[in-house]
Amino acid sequence: MIRVENLIKQFGGFRAVDDASLTIETGSITGLIGPNGAGKSTLFNVIAGVHQPTGGRVYMDGEDITGLPPHELFHKGLLRTFQLAHEFASMTVRENLMMVPAGQTGETLINTWFRRGQIRREERALREKADEVLDFLTISHVADEKAGNLSGGQKKLLELGRTMMVDAKIVFLDEVGAGVNRTLLGTIGDAIVRLNRERGYTFCVIEHDMDFIGKLCDPVIVMAAGQVLAEGPAESIMQNEAVIEAYLGTGLKNKEKVGA
């Protein structure tokens, strides 16, 4: 699905991503881990078109997408969520979902005068789809709540729901567990697995919770100092001496702490 070749992102004299190469296989839930400052979010931002790369290439399904802006990647089915949710706080949860699909008839002023019937039909269809998404994510009870009033975990579910309102192929999730209680994190994990198995979504997940990564992701890619350090199944990654050193600066005697 995604192939990254020798990617570089430099800010002044600092290389946040330093000649990184990796692949994300179609149909996988790939984990991306590493200590703070490893370059994970910057890598996401370059792939998703938020930042322009300094060097290297990014391919999606064999097509060179290097440097394409987010709105073009959105239409290709590549979506990215953020560590801090970006909801429209004054709109309801349902309205946040309904506004996601692009090219709606009601977006053009003249259509609001002359194509009202079509607009109403589209809105009914979008409302039905939004309600299906809310049912899938088990948050129908907050459909009419202002999105700004949701808990951190509910906002993460809403962001996941947005990806379900369009034909997403691959979704990059940045720290879905940040600020989320264990119960809702389990709900988010279940939704990711169902979307992967039932709807064919490919995911790449940044997360510091190693239990969450271990249960959800295969393979796991490790970054450190802007470079790809290791890749493999979660269990072997947690036993990898180089990974332990990157996280803890210690040897194998403390390897059990990686999963802490």
Coordinates of N, CA and C in Angstrom, one line a residue, residues 43-212:
L43 N 7.3 11.8 10.2 CA 7.1 10.9 9.1 C 5.7 10.8 8.6
F44 N 4.7 10.7 9.5 CA 3.3 10.7 9.2 C 3.0 12.0 8.4
N45 N 3.5 13.1 8.9 CA 3.1 14.4 8.2 C 3.7 14.5 6.8
V46 N 4.8 13.9 6.6 CA 5.4 14.0 5.2 C 4.6 13.0 4.3
I47 N 4.3 11.8 4.8 CA 3.5 10.9 4.0 C 2.2 11.5 3.6
A48 N 1.5 12.1 4.6 CA 0.2 12.6 4.4 C 0.1 14.0 3.8
G49 N 1.3 14.6 3.4 CA 1.3 15.8 2.7 C 1.2 17.1 3.5
V50 N 1.3 16.9 4.8 CA 1.3 18.1 5.7 C 2.6 18.8 5.6
H51 N 3.7 18.1 5.5 CA 5.1 18.7 5.3 C 5.6 18.2 3.9
Q52 N 6.3 19.1 3.3 CA 7.1 18.7 2.1 C 8.4 18.0 2.4
P53 N 8.7 16.9 1.8 CA 10.0 16.2 2.1 C 11.2 17.0 1.7
T54 N 12.3 16.9 2.4 CA 13.6 17.4 1.9 C 14.2 16.5 0.8
G55 N 13.9 15.2 1.0 CA 14.4 14.3 0.0 C 13.7 13.0 0.1
G56 N 13.9 12.1 -0.9 CA 13.2 10.8 -0.8 C 11.9 10.8 -1.5
R57 N 11.3 9.6 -1.6 CA 10.0 9.4 -2.3 C 9.0 8.6 -1.5
V58 N 7.7 8.9 -1.7 CA 6.6 8.1 -1.1 C 5.7 7.6 -2.2
Y59 N 5.4 6.3 -2.2 CA 4.5 5.7 -3.2 C 3.3 5.1 -2.5
M60 N 2.2 5.2 -3.2 CA 0.9 4.5 -2.7 C 0.4 3.7 -3.8
D61 N 0.3 2.4 -3.6 CA -0.2 1.5 -4.7 C 0.7 1.7 -5.9
G62 N 1.9 1.9 -5.7 CA 2.9 2.1 -6.9 C 2.9 3.4 -7.5
E63 N 2.0 4.3 -7.1 CA 2.0 5.7 -7.6 C 2.8 6.6 -6.8
D64 N 3.6 7.4 -7.4 CA 4.4 8.4 -6.7 C 3.5 9.5 -6.1
I65 N 3.4 9.6 -4.8 CA 2.5 10.7 -4.2 C 3.4 11.7 -3.4
T66 N 4.7 11.7 -3.6 CA 5.6 12.5 -2.9 C 5.1 14.0 -3.0
G67 N 4.9 14.6 -1.8 CA 4.6 16.0 -1.8 C 3.2 16.4 -2.2
L68 N 2.3 15.5 -2.5 CA 1.0 15.9 -2.8 C 0.3 16.4 -1.6
P69 N -0.6 17.5 -1.8 CA -1.2 18.1 -0.6 C -2.3 17.1 0.0
P70 N -2.6 17.4 1.3 CA -3.6 16.5 2.0 C -4.9 16.3 1.3
H71 N -5.4 17.4 0.6 CA -6.8 17.2 0.0 C -6.7 16.3 -1.2
E72 N -5.6 16.2 -1.9 CA -5.5 15.3 -3.0 C -5.3 13.9 -2.5
L73 N -4.5 13.7 -1.4 CA -4.4 12.4 -0.8 C -5.7 11.9 -0.2
F74 N -6.5 12.8 0.3 CA -7.8 12.5 0.8 C -8.6 11.8 -0.3
H75 N -8.6 12.3 -1.5 CA -9.4 11.8 -2.6 C -8.8 10.4 -3.0
K76 N -7.6 10.1 -2.7 CA -7.0 8.9 -3.1 C -7.2 7.8 -2.0
G77 N -7.8 8.2 -0.9 CA -8.1 7.3 0.2 C -7.1 7.2 1.3
L78 N -6.2 8.2 1.4 CA -5.2 8.3 2.4 C -5.6 9.4 3.4
L79 N -5.8 8.9 4.7 CA -6.3 9.9 5.7 C -5.4 9.8 6.9
R80 N -5.3 10.9 7.7 CA -4.5 10.9 8.8 C -5.2 11.6 10.0
T81 N -5.1 11.0 11.2 CA -5.7 11.6 12.4 C -4.5 12.2 13.2
F82 N -4.8 13.0 14.2 CA -3.8 13.7 14.9 C -3.9 13.3 16.4
Q83 N -2.8 13.5 17.1 CA -2.7 13.2 18.5 C -3.8 14.0 19.3
L84 N -3.9 15.3 18.9 CA -5.0 16.1 19.5 C -6.1 16.2 18.5
A85 N -7.3 15.8 18.9 CA -8.4 15.7 18.0 C -8.8 17.1 17.4
H86 N -9.2 17.1 16.2 CA -9.5 18.3 15.5 C -11.0 18.4 15.1
E87 N -11.9 18.2 16.1 CA -13.3 18.2 15.9 C -13.8 19.7 15.7
F88 N -15.0 19.8 15.1 CA -15.7 21.1 15.1 C -16.5 21.2 16.3
A89 N -16.0 21.9 17.3 CA -16.5 21.8 18.7 C -18.0 22.3 18.8
S90 N -18.4 23.3 18.0 CA -19.8 23.8 18.2 C -20.8 23.0 17.3
M91 N -20.4 22.1 16.6 CA -21.3 21.2 15.8 C -21.5 19.9 16.5
T92 N -22.7 19.3 16.2 CA -23.0 18.0 16.9 C -22.0 16.9 16.3
V93 N -22.0 15.8 17.0 CA -21.2 14.7 16.6 C -21.7 14.2 15.2
R94 N -23.0 14.1 15.0 CA -23.5 13.7 13.7 C -23.1 14.7 12.6
E95 N -23.2 16.0 12.9 CA -22.9 17.0 11.9 C -21.4 16.9 11.5
N96 N -20.6 16.6 12.5 CA -19.1 16.5 12.2 C -18.9 15.4 11.2
L97 N -19.7 14.3 11.3 CA -19.5 13.2 10.3 C -20.1 13.6 9.0
M98 N -21.3 14.2 9.0 CA -22.0 14.5 7.7 C -21.2 15.5 6.8
M99 N -20.4 16.3 7.4 CA -19.7 17.3 6.6 C -18.4 16.7 5.9
V100 N -18.0 15.5 6.2 CA -16.8 15.0 5.7 C -16.7 14.8 4.2
P101 N -17.7 14.1 3.6 CA -17.6 13.8 2.2 C -17.5 15.1 1.4
A102 N -16.6 15.1 0.4 CA -16.4 16.3 -0.4 C -17.4 16.3 -1.6
G103 N -17.5 17.5 -2.2 CA -18.3 17.6 -3.4 C -19.8 17.6 -3.1
Q104 N -20.3 18.0 -1.9 CA -21.7 18.0 -1.7 C -22.4 19.1 -2.4
T105 N -23.6 18.8 -2.9 CA -24.3 19.8 -3.7 C -24.5 21.1 -3.0
G106 N -24.8 21.0 -1.7 CA -25.1 22.2 -0.9 C -23.9 23.1 -0.6
E107 N -22.7 22.7 -1.1 CA -21.5 23.5 -0.8 C -21.5 24.7 -1.8
T108 N -22.3 24.7 -2.8 CA -22.3 25.8 -3.8 C -23.5 26.7 -3.5
L109 N -23.3 28.0 -3.4 CA -24.4 28.9 -3.0 C -25.6 28.8 -4.0
I110 N -25.3 28.8 -5.2 CA -26.4 28.8 -6.2 C -27.3 27.5 -6.1
N111 N -26.6 26.4 -5.8 CA -27.4 25.2 -5.6 C -28.4 25.2 -4.5
T112 N -28.1 26.0 -3.5 CA -29.0 26.2 -2.3 C -30.3 26.9 -2.7
W113 N -30.3 27.5 -3.9 CA -31.5 28.2 -4.4 C -32.2 27.3 -5.4
F114 N -31.5 26.6 -6.3 CA -32.1 25.9 -7.4 C -32.1 24.4 -7.3
R115 N -31.4 23.8 -6.3 CA -31.3 22.3 -6.3 C -31.6 21.8 -4.8
R116 N -32.6 22.4 -4.3 CA -32.9 22.1 -2.9 C -33.3 20.7 -2.7
G117 N -34.1 20.1 -3.7 CA -34.5 18.7 -3.6 C -33.3 17.8 -3.5
Q118 N -32.3 18.0 -4.4 CA -31.1 17.2 -4.4 C -30.3 17.3 -3.1
I119 N -30.3 18.5 -2.6 CA -29.6 18.7 -1.3 C -30.2 18.0 -0.2
R120 N -31.6 18.0 -0.1 CA -32.3 17.3 0.9 C -32.1 15.8 0.8
R121 N -32.0 15.2 -0.4 CA -31.8 13.8 -0.6 C -30.4 13.4 -0.2
E122 N -29.4 14.3 -0.5 CA -28.0 14.0 -0.1 C -27.9 14.0 1.4
E123 N -28.6 15.0 2.0 CA -28.5 15.1 3.5 C -29.1 13.9 4.2
R124 N -30.2 13.4 3.6 CA -30.8 12.2 4.2 C -29.9 11.0 4.2
A125 N -29.3 10.9 3.0 CA -28.3 9.8 2.8 C -27.1 9.9 3.7
L126 N -26.6 11.1 3.9 CA -25.5 11.4 4.8 C -25.8 11.1 6.2
R127 N -27.0 11.5 6.6 CA -27.5 11.3 8.0 C -27.6 9.8 8.3
E128 N -28.1 9.1 7.3 CA -28.2 7.6 7.5 C -26.8 7.0 7.6
K129 N -25.9 7.4 6.8 CA -24.6 6.9 6.9 C -23.9 7.3 8.2
A130 N -24.1 8.5 8.6 CA -23.5 8.9 9.9 C -24.0 8.1 11.0
D131 N -25.3 7.8 11.0 CA -25.9 7.0 12.1 C -25.4 5.6 12.1
E132 N -25.2 5.1 10.9 CA -24.6 3.7 10.8 C -23.2 3.7 11.4
V133 N -22.4 4.8 11.1 CA -21.0 4.9 11.7 C -21.1 5.0 13.2
L134 N -22.0 5.8 13.7 CA -22.1 6.0 15.1 C -22.5 4.6 15.8
D135 N -23.4 3.9 15.2 CA -23.8 2.5 15.7 C -22.5 1.6 15.7
F136 N -21.8 1.6 14.6 CA -20.6 0.8 14.5 C -19.6 1.1 15.6
L137 N -19.4 2.4 15.9 CA -18.5 2.8 17.0 C -19.1 2.8 18.4
T138 N -20.3 2.5 18.5 CA -21.0 2.4 19.8 C -21.1 3.7 20.5
I139 N -21.2 4.8 19.7 CA -21.4 6.1 20.3 C -22.6 6.8 19.8
S140 N -23.7 6.1 19.5 CA -24.9 6.7 19.0 C -25.5 7.6 20.1
H141 N -25.3 7.3 21.4 CA -25.9 8.0 22.4 C -25.4 9.5 22.5
V142 N -24.3 9.8 21.8 CA -23.8 11.2 21.8 C -24.0 11.8 20.4
A143 N -24.8 11.3 19.6 CA -25.0 11.8 18.2 C -25.4 13.3 18.2
D144 N -26.2 13.7 19.1 CA -26.7 15.1 19.1 C -25.9 16.0 20.1
E145 N -24.9 15.4 20.7 CA -24.1 16.2 21.6 C -23.1 17.1 20.8
K146 N -22.8 18.3 21.4 CA -21.8 19.1 20.7 C -20.4 18.4 20.8
A147 N -19.7 18.3 19.7 CA -18.4 17.5 19.7 C -17.4 18.0 20.7
G148 N -17.5 19.3 21.0 CA -16.5 19.9 22.0 C -16.7 19.4 23.4
N149 N -17.9 18.8 23.7 CA -18.2 18.3 25.0 C -17.8 16.9 25.2
L150 N -17.3 16.2 24.2 CA -16.9 14.8 24.3 C -15.7 14.6 25.1
S151 N -15.5 13.4 25.6 CA -14.3 13.1 26.3 C -13.2 12.8 25.3
G152 N -12.0 12.7 25.8 CA -10.8 12.5 24.9 C -11.0 11.2 24.1
G153 N -11.5 10.2 24.7 CA -11.6 8.9 24.0 C -12.8 9.0 22.9
Q154 N -13.8 9.7 23.3 CA -15.0 9.8 22.4 C -14.5 10.7 21.2
K155 N -13.7 11.6 21.4 CA -13.2 12.5 20.3 C -12.3 11.6 19.3
K156 N -11.5 10.7 19.9 CA -10.7 9.8 19.0 C -11.6 8.9 18.2
L157 N -12.7 8.4 18.8 CA -13.7 7.6 18.1 C -14.4 8.4 17.0
L158 N -14.6 9.7 17.3 CA -15.2 10.5 16.2 C -14.3 10.7 15.1
E159 N -13.0 10.9 15.4 CA -12.0 11.0 14.3 C -11.9 9.7 13.4
L160 N -12.0 8.6 14.1 CA -12.1 7.3 13.4 C -13.3 7.3 12.5
G161 N -14.4 7.8 13.1 CA -15.7 7.8 12.4 C -15.6 8.6 11.1
R162 N -14.9 9.7 11.1 CA -14.7 10.5 9.9 C -14.1 9.7 8.8
T163 N -13.2 8.8 9.1 CA -12.6 8.1 8.0 C -13.6 7.1 7.4
M164 N -14.6 6.8 8.1 CA -15.6 5.8 7.7 C -16.7 6.5 6.8
M165 N -16.7 7.8 6.7 CA -17.6 8.6 5.9 C -17.2 8.7 4.4
V166 N -16.0 8.3 4.2 CA -15.4 8.3 2.8 C -14.8 6.9 2.5
D167 N -14.3 6.7 1.3 CA -13.8 5.4 0.9 C -12.3 5.4 1.3
A168 N -12.0 5.3 2.6 CA -10.6 5.3 3.0 C -9.9 4.0 2.6
K169 N -8.7 4.1 2.2 CA -7.9 2.9 1.9 C -6.9 2.6 3.0
I170 N -6.2 3.7 3.5 CA -5.2 3.6 4.5 C -5.4 4.8 5.5
V171 N -5.3 4.5 6.8 CA -5.5 5.5 7.8 C -4.3 5.5 8.7
F172 N -3.7 6.7 8.9 CA -2.6 6.9 9.8 C -3.1 7.5 11.1
L173 N -3.0 6.7 12.2 CA -3.5 7.1 13.5 C -2.4 7.5 14.4
D174 N -2.4 8.8 14.9 CA -1.3 9.3 15.7 C -1.7 9.3 17.1
E175 N -1.1 8.4 17.9 CA -1.4 8.3 19.3 C -2.8 8.3 19.7
V176 N -3.5 7.2 19.2 CA -5.0 7.1 19.5 C -5.2 6.9 21.0
G177 N -4.2 6.5 21.8 CA -4.4 6.2 23.2 C -4.1 7.4 24.1
A178 N -3.6 8.5 23.5 CA -3.3 9.7 24.3 C -4.5 10.3 25.0
G179 N -4.5 10.3 26.3 CA -5.6 10.9 27.1 C -6.9 10.1 27.1
V180 N -6.8 8.8 26.8 CA -8.0 7.9 26.7 C -8.0 6.9 27.8
N181 N -9.1 6.7 28.4 CA -9.2 5.7 29.5 C -9.1 4.3 28.9
R182 N -8.8 3.3 29.7 CA -8.6 1.9 29.2 C -9.8 1.3 28.6
T183 N -11.0 1.6 29.1 CA -12.2 1.1 28.5 C -12.4 1.6 27.1
L184 N -12.3 2.9 26.9 CA -12.5 3.5 25.6 C -11.4 3.1 24.6
L185 N -10.2 2.9 25.2 CA -9.1 2.5 24.3 C -9.4 1.1 23.8
G186 N -10.0 0.2 24.6 CA -10.4 -1.1 24.1 C -11.4 -1.0 23.0
T187 N -12.4 0.0 23.2 CA -13.4 0.2 22.2 C -12.8 0.6 20.9
I188 N -11.8 1.6 21.0 CA -11.1 2.0 19.8 C -10.4 0.9 19.1
G189 N -9.7 0.1 19.9 CA -8.9 -1.1 19.4 C -9.9 -2.0 18.6
D190 N -11.0 -2.3 19.2 CA -12.0 -3.2 18.6 C -12.5 -2.6 17.3
A191 N -12.7 -1.3 17.2 CA -13.2 -0.7 16.0 C -12.1 -0.8 14.9
I192 N -10.9 -0.6 15.3 CA -9.8 -0.7 14.3 C -9.7 -2.1 13.7
V193 N -9.8 -3.1 14.6 CA -9.7 -4.5 14.1 C -10.9 -4.8 13.2
R194 N -12.1 -4.3 13.6 CA -13.3 -4.6 12.7 C -13.2 -3.9 11.4
L195 N -12.7 -2.7 11.4 CA -12.6 -2.0 10.1 C -11.5 -2.6 9.2
N196 N -10.5 -3.2 9.8 CA -9.5 -3.9 9.1 C -10.0 -5.2 8.5
R197 N -10.7 -6.0 9.3 CA -11.2 -7.3 8.9 C -12.5 -7.2 8.0
E198 N -13.4 -6.4 8.4 CA -14.7 -6.3 7.7 C -14.7 -5.4 6.5
R199 N -13.9 -4.3 6.6 CA -14.0 -3.3 5.5 C -12.7 -3.1 4.8
G200 N -11.7 -3.9 5.1 CA -10.4 -3.9 4.4 C -9.5 -2.7 4.6
Y201 N -9.7 -1.9 5.7 CA -8.9 -0.8 5.9 C -7.5 -1.3 6.2
T202 N -6.5 -0.5 5.8 CA -5.1 -0.6 6.2 C -4.8 0.5 7.2
F203 N -4.1 0.1 8.3 CA -3.8 1.1 9.3 C -2.3 1.2 9.6
C204 N -1.8 2.4 9.9 CA -0.5 2.5 10.5 C -0.7 3.3 11.8
V205 N -0.3 2.8 12.9 CA -0.6 3.3 14.2 C 0.6 3.8 15.0
I206 N 0.7 5.0 15.4 CA 1.7 5.5 16.3 C 1.1 5.4 17.7
E207 N 1.8 4.7 18.6 CA 1.3 4.6 20.0 C 2.4 4.2 20.9
H208 N 2.4 4.8 22.2 CA 3.4 4.5 23.2 C 2.9 3.3 24.1
D209 N 1.6 3.0 24.0 CA 1.1 1.9 24.9 C 1.5 0.5 24.2
M210 N 2.5 -0.1 24.8 CA 3.0 -1.3 24.1 C 2.1 -2.5 24.2
D211 N 1.2 -2.5 25.3 CA 0.2 -3.6 25.4 C -0.8 -3.4 24.2
F212 N -1.2 -2.2 24.0 CA -2.1 -1.9 22.9 C -1.5 -2.3 21.5

